[in-house]
Amino acid sequence: MFIMLSGIITAHAVEIKMVRFKNMVDNDFARISEFITGNKDTQSRCVFRTQEDRKNGFYFIVKLDRDLNLLPKDSSLVLEWIPYGKTKAQQSQFSFHNSPKHSKEIYIGLTGKDAPQKTSSVPIAWKISIHDQKGQSFAHEKSFLWE
């Protein structure tokens, strides 16, 4: 009983360990097992995209200190960014509801119309935050230009 309560108490103490960036295309999401079996692997990565039907784009790759299954129930992720050459921030929100449970990485893609048109025109500032079901942020990371 103590262990279970301990997990509940510390669930909000999630830490974003690292955020890195990568321009990615459709083939970057293919796994070796997909080439062998021919079946798509949708369970091993947590991937969010601003335009769900588009894979090509600029991705924020977020590394957490724990698996997604330890996040509070009904948690969500909010990405805010200022596109290159703009002054107004844009925002997208994503639910962890159907995400792989045993992953510590989250791929968040600016895809489709949100994708930078050139590899040199990445967002000038960004903020990533994870929220509980009440909308309260309990983990965040931001670029030094965000404020």
mmCIF file with all atom_site columns, N, CA, C and O in Angstrom, residues 92-133:
data_model
loop_
_atom_site.group_PDB
_atom_site.id
_atom_site.type_symbol
_atom_site.label_atom_id
_atom_site.label_alt_id
_atom_site.label_comp_id
_atom_site.label_asym_id
_atom_site.label_entity_id
_atom_site.label_seq_id
_atom_site.pdbx_PDB_ins_code
_atom_site.Cartn_x
_atom_site.Cartn_y
_atom_site.Cartn_z
_atom_site.occupancy
_atom_site.B_iso_or_equiv
_atom_site.pdbx_formal_charge
_atom_site.auth_seq_id
_atom_site.auth_comp_id
_atom_site.auth_asym_id
_atom_site.auth_atom_id
_atom_site.pdbx_PDB_model_num
ATOM 1   N N  . SER A 1 92  ? -0.342 24.609 -29.404 1.00 0.00 ? 92  SER A N  1
ATOM 2   C CA . SER A 1 92  ? -1.038 23.347 -29.663 1.00 0.00 ? 92  SER A CA 1
ATOM 3   C C  . SER A 1 92  ? -1.065 22.551 -28.365 1.00 0.00 ? 92  SER A C  1
ATOM 4   O O  . SER A 1 92  ? -0.100 22.569 -27.599 1.00 0.00 ? 92  SER A O  1
ATOM 5   N N  . GLN A 1 93  ? -2.161 21.850 -28.135 1.00 0.00 ? 93  GLN A N  1
ATOM 6   C CA . GLN A 1 93  ? -2.305 21.021 -26.941 1.00 0.00 ? 93  GLN A CA 1
ATOM 7   C C  . GLN A 1 93  ? -2.575 19.583 -27.370 1.00 0.00 ? 93  GLN A C  1
ATOM 8   O O  . GLN A 1 93  ? -3.324 19.342 -28.314 1.00 0.00 ? 93  GLN A O  1
ATOM 9   N N  . PHE A 1 94  ? -1.964 18.638 -26.644 1.00 0.00 ? 94  PHE A N  1
ATOM 10  C CA . PHE A 1 94  ? -2.060 17.221 -26.974 1.00 0.00 ? 94  PHE A CA 1
ATOM 11  C C  . PHE A 1 94  ? -2.388 16.416 -25.722 1.00 0.00 ? 94  PHE A C  1
ATOM 12  O O  . PHE A 1 94  ? -1.868 16.708 -24.652 1.00 0.00 ? 94  PHE A O  1
ATOM 13  N N  . SER A 1 95  ? -3.183 15.379 -25.881 1.00 0.00 ? 95  SER A N  1
ATOM 14  C CA . SER A 1 95  ? -3.555 14.508 -24.768 1.00 0.00 ? 95  SER A CA 1
ATOM 15  C C  . SER A 1 95  ? -2.680 13.263 -24.768 1.00 0.00 ? 95  SER A C  1
ATOM 16  O O  . SER A 1 95  ? -2.382 12.702 -25.824 1.00 0.00 ? 95  SER A O  1
ATOM 17  N N  . PHE A 1 96  ? -2.294 12.806 -23.586 1.00 0.00 ? 96  PHE A N  1
ATOM 18  C CA . PHE A 1 96  ? -1.520 11.573 -23.454 1.00 0.00 ? 96  PHE A CA 1
ATOM 19  C C  . PHE A 1 96  ? -2.409 10.332 -23.420 1.00 0.00 ? 96  PHE A C  1
ATOM 20  O O  . PHE A 1 96  ? -1.930 9.234  -23.192 1.00 0.00 ? 96  PHE A O  1
ATOM 21  N N  . HIS A 1 97  ? -3.696 10.496 -23.652 1.00 0.00 ? 97  HIS A N  1
ATOM 22  C CA . HIS A 1 97  ? -4.680 9.422  -23.478 1.00 0.00 ? 97  HIS A CA 1
ATOM 23  C C  . HIS A 1 97  ? -4.288 8.114  -24.179 1.00 0.00 ? 97  HIS A C  1
ATOM 24  O O  . HIS A 1 97  ? -4.329 7.054  -23.581 1.00 0.00 ? 97  HIS A O  1
ATOM 25  N N  . ASN A 1 98  ? -3.905 8.155  -25.433 1.00 0.00 ? 98  ASN A N  1
ATOM 26  C CA . ASN A 1 98  ? -3.574 6.932  -26.174 1.00 0.00 ? 98  ASN A CA 1
ATOM 27  C C  . ASN A 1 98  ? -2.082 6.761  -26.423 1.00 0.00 ? 98  ASN A C  1
ATOM 28  O O  . ASN A 1 98  ? -1.676 6.069  -27.343 1.00 0.00 ? 98  ASN A O  1
ATOM 29  N N  . SER A 1 99  ? -1.268 7.375  -25.607 1.00 0.00 ? 99  SER A N  1
ATOM 30  C CA . SER A 1 99  ? 0.176  7.316  -25.795 1.00 0.00 ? 99  SER A CA 1
ATOM 31  C C  . SER A 1 99  ? 0.764  6.019  -25.257 1.00 0.00 ? 99  SER A C  1
ATOM 32  O O  . SER A 1 99  ? 0.219  5.425  -24.332 1.00 0.00 ? 99  SER A O  1
ATOM 33  N N  . PRO A 1 100 ? 1.906  5.589  -25.834 1.00 0.00 ? 100 PRO A N  1
ATOM 34  C CA . PRO A 1 100 ? 2.600  4.425  -25.278 1.00 0.00 ? 100 PRO A CA 1
ATOM 35  C C  . PRO A 1 100 ? 2.937  4.686  -23.811 1.00 0.00 ? 100 PRO A C  1
ATOM 36  O O  . PRO A 1 100 ? 3.351  5.782  -23.455 1.00 0.00 ? 100 PRO A O  1
ATOM 37  N N  . LYS A 1 101 ? 2.733  3.704  -22.988 1.00 0.00 ? 101 LYS A N  1
ATOM 38  C CA . LYS A 1 101 ? 2.890  3.897  -21.539 1.00 0.00 ? 101 LYS A CA 1
ATOM 39  C C  . LYS A 1 101 ? 4.320  3.742  -21.048 1.00 0.00 ? 101 LYS A C  1
ATOM 40  O O  . LYS A 1 101 ? 4.673  4.240  -20.003 1.00 0.00 ? 101 LYS A O  1
ATOM 41  N N  . HIS A 1 102 ? 5.138  3.024  -21.787 1.00 0.00 ? 102 HIS A N  1
ATOM 42  C CA . HIS A 1 102 ? 6.487  2.733  -21.296 1.00 0.00 ? 102 HIS A CA 1
ATOM 43  C C  . HIS A 1 102 ? 7.555  3.462  -22.105 1.00 0.00 ? 102 HIS A C  1
ATOM 44  O O  . HIS A 1 102 ? 8.583  2.914  -22.443 1.00 0.00 ? 102 HIS A O  1
ATOM 45  N N  . SER A 1 103 ? 7.279  4.705  -22.379 1.00 0.00 ? 103 SER A N  1
ATOM 46  C CA . SER A 1 103 ? 8.223  5.548  -23.100 1.00 0.00 ? 103 SER A CA 1
ATOM 47  C C  . SER A 1 103 ? 8.554  6.759  -22.244 1.00 0.00 ? 103 SER A C  1
ATOM 48  O O  . SER A 1 103 ? 7.712  7.260  -21.514 1.00 0.00 ? 103 SER A O  1
ATOM 49  N N  . LYS A 1 104 ? 9.785  7.207  -22.323 1.00 0.00 ? 104 LYS A N  1
ATOM 50  C CA . LYS A 1 104 ? 10.201 8.425  -21.629 1.00 0.00 ? 104 LYS A CA 1
ATOM 51  C C  . LYS A 1 104 ? 10.398 9.576  -22.613 1.00 0.00 ? 104 LYS A C  1
ATOM 52  O O  . LYS A 1 104 ? 10.677 10.683 -22.213 1.00 0.00 ? 104 LYS A O  1
ATOM 53  N N  . GLU A 1 105 ? 10.279 9.280  -23.907 1.00 0.00 ? 105 GLU A N  1
ATOM 54  C CA . GLU A 1 105 ? 10.480 10.297 -24.925 1.00 0.00 ? 105 GLU A CA 1
ATOM 55  C C  . GLU A 1 105 ? 9.163  10.683 -25.581 1.00 0.00 ? 105 GLU A C  1
ATOM 56  O O  . GLU A 1 105 ? 8.293  9.844  -25.794 1.00 0.00 ? 105 GLU A O  1
ATOM 57  N N  . ILE A 1 106 ? 9.069  11.975 -25.901 1.00 0.00 ? 106 ILE A N  1
ATOM 58  C CA . ILE A 1 106 ? 7.901  12.512 -26.579 1.00 0.00 ? 106 ILE A CA 1
ATOM 59  C C  . ILE A 1 106 ? 8.404  13.281 -27.801 1.00 0.00 ? 106 ILE A C  1
ATOM 60  O O  . ILE A 1 106 ? 9.267  14.147 -27.679 1.00 0.00 ? 106 ILE A O  1
ATOM 61  N N  . TYR A 1 107 ? 7.883  12.940 -28.959 1.00 0.00 ? 107 TYR A N  1
ATOM 62  C CA . TYR A 1 107 ? 8.208  13.651 -30.189 1.00 0.00 ? 107 TYR A CA 1
ATOM 63  C C  . TYR A 1 107 ? 7.061  14.600 -30.491 1.00 0.00 ? 107 TYR A C  1
ATOM 64  O O  . TYR A 1 107 ? 5.914  14.172 -30.620 1.00 0.00 ? 107 TYR A O  1
ATOM 65  N N  . ILE A 1 108 ? 7.359  15.898 -30.602 1.00 0.00 ? 108 ILE A N  1
ATOM 66  C CA . ILE A 1 108 ? 6.342  16.900 -30.882 1.00 0.00 ? 108 ILE A CA 1
ATOM 67  C C  . ILE A 1 108 ? 6.725  17.590 -32.173 1.00 0.00 ? 108 ILE A C  1
ATOM 68  O O  . ILE A 1 108 ? 7.723  18.311 -32.228 1.00 0.00 ? 108 ILE A O  1
ATOM 69  N N  . GLY A 1 109 ? 5.944  17.372 -33.224 1.00 0.00 ? 109 GLY A N  1
ATOM 70  C CA . GLY A 1 109 ? 6.294  17.891 -34.541 1.00 0.00 ? 109 GLY A CA 1
ATOM 71  C C  . GLY A 1 109 ? 5.505  19.104 -34.975 1.00 0.00 ? 109 GLY A C  1
ATOM 72  O O  . GLY A 1 109 ? 4.284  19.124 -34.855 1.00 0.00 ? 109 GLY A O  1
ATOM 73  N N  . LEU A 1 110 ? 6.235  20.092 -35.458 1.00 0.00 ? 110 LEU A N  1
ATOM 74  C CA . LEU A 1 110 ? 5.616  21.186 -36.198 1.00 0.00 ? 110 LEU A CA 1
ATOM 75  C C  . LEU A 1 110 ? 5.558  20.691 -37.637 1.00 0.00 ? 110 LEU A C  1
ATOM 76  O O  . LEU A 1 110 ? 6.589  20.607 -38.315 1.00 0.00 ? 110 LEU A O  1
ATOM 77  N N  . THR A 1 111 ? 4.382  20.298 -38.074 1.00 0.00 ? 111 THR A N  1
ATOM 78  C CA . THR A 1 111 ? 4.240  19.650 -39.367 1.00 0.00 ? 111 THR A CA 1
ATOM 79  C C  . THR A 1 111 ? 3.229  20.388 -40.232 1.00 0.00 ? 111 THR A C  1
ATOM 80  O O  . THR A 1 111 ? 2.511  21.271 -39.760 1.00 0.00 ? 111 THR A O  1
ATOM 81  N N  . GLY A 1 112 ? 3.180  20.010 -41.503 1.00 0.00 ? 112 GLY A N  1
ATOM 82  C CA . GLY A 1 112 ? 2.247  20.646 -42.428 1.00 0.00 ? 112 GLY A CA 1
ATOM 83  C C  . GLY A 1 112 ? 2.500  22.141 -42.515 1.00 0.00 ? 112 GLY A C  1
ATOM 84  O O  . GLY A 1 112 ? 3.631  22.589 -42.658 1.00 0.00 ? 112 GLY A O  1
ATOM 85  N N  . LYS A 1 113 ? 1.438  22.937 -42.393 1.00 0.00 ? 113 LYS A N  1
ATOM 86  C CA . LYS A 1 113 ? 1.563  24.401 -42.505 1.00 0.00 ? 113 LYS A CA 1
ATOM 87  C C  . LYS A 1 113 ? 2.378  25.006 -41.363 1.00 0.00 ? 113 LYS A C  1
ATOM 88  O O  . LYS A 1 113 ? 2.870  26.123 -41.484 1.00 0.00 ? 113 LYS A O  1
ATOM 89  N N  . ASP A 1 114 ? 2.551  24.275 -40.266 1.00 0.00 ? 114 ASP A N  1
ATOM 90  C CA . ASP A 1 114 ? 3.320  24.778 -39.120 1.00 0.00 ? 114 ASP A CA 1
ATOM 91  C C  . ASP A 1 114 ? 4.817  24.514 -39.237 1.00 0.00 ? 114 ASP A C  1
ATOM 92  O O  . ASP A 1 114 ? 5.607  25.085 -38.487 1.00 0.00 ? 114 ASP A O  1
ATOM 93  N N  . ALA A 1 115 ? 5.207  23.650 -40.157 1.00 0.00 ? 115 ALA A N  1
ATOM 94  C CA . ALA A 1 115 ? 6.622  23.292 -40.308 1.00 0.00 ? 115 ALA A CA 1
ATOM 95  C C  . ALA A 1 115 ? 7.412  24.463 -40.875 1.00 0.00 ? 115 ALA A C  1
ATOM 96  O O  . ALA A 1 115 ? 6.930  25.172 -41.763 1.00 0.00 ? 115 ALA A O  1
ATOM 97  N N  . PRO A 1 116 ? 8.621  24.694 -40.356 1.00 0.00 ? 116 PRO A N  1
ATOM 98  C CA . PRO A 1 116 ? 9.472  25.736 -40.942 1.00 0.00 ? 116 PRO A CA 1
ATOM 99  C C  . PRO A 1 116 ? 9.712  25.434 -42.423 1.00 0.00 ? 116 PRO A C  1
ATOM 100 O O  . PRO A 1 116 ? 9.914  24.280 -42.801 1.00 0.00 ? 116 PRO A O  1
ATOM 101 N N  . GLN A 1 117 ? 9.664  26.461 -43.248 1.00 0.00 ? 117 GLN A N  1
ATOM 102 C CA . GLN A 1 117 ? 9.829  26.269 -44.697 1.00 0.00 ? 117 GLN A CA 1
ATOM 103 C C  . GLN A 1 117 ? 11.271 25.959 -45.086 1.00 0.00 ? 117 GLN A C  1
ATOM 104 O O  . GLN A 1 117 ? 11.517 25.332 -46.102 1.00 0.00 ? 117 GLN A O  1
ATOM 105 N N  . LYS A 1 118 ? 12.219 26.410 -44.265 1.00 0.00 ? 118 LYS A N  1
ATOM 106 C CA . LYS A 1 118 ? 13.635 26.124 -44.498 1.00 0.00 ? 118 LYS A CA 1
ATOM 107 C C  . LYS A 1 118 ? 14.217 25.592 -43.198 1.00 0.00 ? 118 LYS A C  1
ATOM 108 O O  . LYS A 1 118 ? 13.748 25.944 -42.118 1.00 0.00 ? 118 LYS A O  1
ATOM 109 N N  . THR A 1 119 ? 15.245 24.776 -43.303 1.00 0.00 ? 119 THR A N  1
ATOM 110 C CA . THR A 1 119 ? 15.860 24.235 -42.083 1.00 0.00 ? 119 THR A CA 1
ATOM 111 C C  . THR A 1 119 ? 16.486 25.328 -41.234 1.00 0.00 ? 119 THR A C  1
ATOM 112 O O  . THR A 1 119 ? 16.674 25.148 -40.041 1.00 0.00 ? 119 THR A O  1
ATOM 113 N N  . SER A 1 120 ? 16.767 26.474 -41.813 1.00 0.00 ? 120 SER A N  1
ATOM 114 C CA . SER A 1 120 ? 17.356 27.575 -41.048 1.00 0.00 ? 120 SER A CA 1
ATOM 115 C C  . SER A 1 120 ? 16.302 28.448 -40.368 1.00 0.00 ? 120 SER A C  1
ATOM 116 O O  . SER A 1 120 ? 16.640 29.354 -39.617 1.00 0.00 ? 120 SER A O  1
ATOM 117 N N  . SER A 1 121 ? 15.026 28.189 -40.622 1.00 0.00 ? 121 SER A N  1
ATOM 118 C CA . SER A 1 121 ? 13.975 29.039 -40.055 1.00 0.00 ? 121 SER A CA 1
ATOM 119 C C  . SER A 1 121 ? 13.198 28.317 -38.951 1.00 0.00 ? 121 SER A C  1
ATOM 120 O O  . SER A 1 121 ? 11.984 28.227 -38.982 1.00 0.00 ? 121 SER A O  1
ATOM 121 N N  . VAL A 1 122 ? 13.934 27.821 -37.980 1.00 0.00 ? 122 VAL A N  1
ATOM 122 C CA . VAL A 1 122 ? 13.321 27.130 -36.842 1.00 0.00 ? 122 VAL A CA 1
ATOM 123 C C  . VAL A 1 122 ? 12.653 28.154 -35.920 1.00 0.00 ? 122 VAL A C  1
ATOM 124 O O  . VAL A 1 122 ? 12.931 29.353 -36.017 1.00 0.00 ? 122 VAL A O  1
ATOM 125 N N  . PRO A 1 123 ? 11.776 27.721 -35.017 1.00 0.00 ? 123 PRO A N  1
ATOM 126 C CA . PRO A 1 123 ? 11.138 28.675 -34.102 1.00 0.00 ? 123 PRO A CA 1
ATOM 127 C C  . PRO A 1 123 ? 12.171 29.489 -33.328 1.00 0.00 ? 123 PRO A C  1
ATOM 128 O O  . PRO A 1 123 ? 13.209 28.973 -32.927 1.00 0.00 ? 123 PRO A O  1
ATOM 129 N N  . ILE A 1 124 ? 11.851 30.771 -33.107 1.00 0.00 ? 124 ILE A N  1
ATOM 130 C CA . ILE A 1 124 ? 12.809 31.624 -32.395 1.00 0.00 ? 124 ILE A CA 1
ATOM 131 C C  . ILE A 1 124 ? 12.692 31.481 -30.878 1.00 0.00 ? 124 ILE A C  1
ATOM 132 O O  . ILE A 1 124 ? 13.618 31.779 -30.149 1.00 0.00 ? 124 ILE A O  1
ATOM 133 N N  . ALA A 1 125 ? 11.530 31.010 -30.414 1.00 0.00 ? 125 ALA A N  1
ATOM 134 C CA . ALA A 1 125 ? 11.337 30.763 -28.982 1.00 0.00 ? 125 ALA A CA 1
ATOM 135 C C  . ALA A 1 125 ? 10.255 29.699 -28.823 1.00 0.00 ? 125 ALA A C  1
ATOM 136 O O  . ALA A 1 125 ? 9.393  29.545 -29.688 1.00 0.00 ? 125 ALA A O  1
ATOM 137 N N  . TRP A 1 126 ? 10.321 28.974 -27.707 1.00 0.00 ? 126 TRP A N  1
ATOM 138 C CA . TRP A 1 126 ? 9.351  27.907 -27.469 1.00 0.00 ? 126 TRP A CA 1
ATOM 139 C C  . TRP A 1 126 ? 9.226  27.615 -25.985 1.00 0.00 ? 126 TRP A C  1
ATOM 140 O O  . TRP A 1 126 ? 10.112 27.937 -25.193 1.00 0.00 ? 126 TRP A O  1
ATOM 141 N N  . LYS A 1 127 ? 8.109  26.996 -25.643 1.00 0.00 ? 127 LYS A N  1
ATOM 142 C CA . LYS A 1 127 ? 7.884  26.517 -24.279 1.00 0.00 ? 127 LYS A CA 1
ATOM 143 C C  . LYS A 1 127 ? 7.067  25.231 -24.367 1.00 0.00 ? 127 LYS A C  1
ATOM 144 O O  . LYS A 1 127 ? 6.084  25.158 -25.104 1.00 0.00 ? 127 LYS A O  1
ATOM 145 N N  . ILE A 1 128 ? 7.484  24.231 -23.613 1.00 0.00 ? 128 ILE A N  1
ATOM 146 C CA . ILE A 1 128 ? 6.780  22.956 -23.526 1.00 0.00 ? 128 ILE A CA 1
ATOM 147 C C  . ILE A 1 128 ? 6.380  22.757 -22.076 1.00 0.00 ? 128 ILE A C  1
ATOM 148 O O  . ILE A 1 128 ? 7.217  22.874 -21.180 1.00 0.00 ? 128 ILE A O  1
ATOM 149 N N  . SER A 1 129 ? 5.115  22.474 -21.852 1.00 0.00 ? 129 SER A N  1
ATOM 150 C CA . SER A 1 129 ? 4.660  22.232 -20.480 1.00 0.00 ? 129 SER A CA 1
ATOM 151 C C  . SER A 1 129 ? 3.712  21.046 -20.444 1.00 0.00 ? 129 SER A C  1
ATOM 152 O O  . SER A 1 129 ? 3.002  20.762 -21.407 1.00 0.00 ? 129 SER A O  1
ATOM 153 N N  . ILE A 1 130 ? 3.731  20.360 -19.307 1.00 0.00 ? 130 ILE A N  1
ATOM 154 C CA . ILE A 1 130 ? 2.845  19.222 -19.086 1.00 0.00 ? 130 ILE A CA 1
ATOM 155 C C  . ILE A 1 130 ? 1.867  19.630 -17.997 1.00 0.00 ? 130 ILE A C  1
ATOM 156 O O  . ILE A 1 130 ? 2.263  20.170 -16.958 1.00 0.00 ? 130 ILE A O  1
ATOM 157 N N  . HIS A 1 131 ? 0.588  19.383 -18.258 1.00 0.00 ? 131 HIS A N  1
ATOM 158 C CA . HIS A 1 131 ? -0.480 19.847 -17.375 1.00 0.00 ? 131 HIS A CA 1
ATOM 159 C C  . HIS A 1 131 ? -1.290 18.675 -16.831 1.00 0.00 ? 131 HIS A C  1
ATOM 160 O O  . HIS A 1 131 ? -1.456 17.654 -17.505 1.00 0.00 ? 131 HIS A O  1
ATOM 161 N N  . ASP A 1 132 ? -1.829 18.856 -15.631 1.00 0.00 ? 132 ASP A N  1
ATOM 162 C CA . ASP A 1 132 ? -2.738 17.854 -15.074 1.00 0.00 ? 132 ASP A CA 1
ATOM 163 C C  . ASP A 1 132 ? -4.140 18.089 -15.637 1.00 0.00 ? 132 ASP A C  1
ATOM 164 O O  . ASP A 1 132 ? -4.353 19.003 -16.441 1.00 0.00 ? 132 ASP A O  1
ATOM 165 N N  . GLN A 1 133 ? -5.105 17.285 -15.199 1.00 0.00 ? 133 GLN A N  1
ATOM 166 C CA . GLN A 1 133 ? -6.462 17.369 -15.743 1.00 0.00 ? 133 GLN A CA 1
ATOM 167 C C  . GLN A 1 133 ? -7.154 18.691 -15.429 1.00 0.00 ? 133 GLN A C  1
ATOM 168 O O  . GLN A 1 133 ? -8.119 19.064 -16.076 1.00 0.00 ? 133 GLN A O  1
#
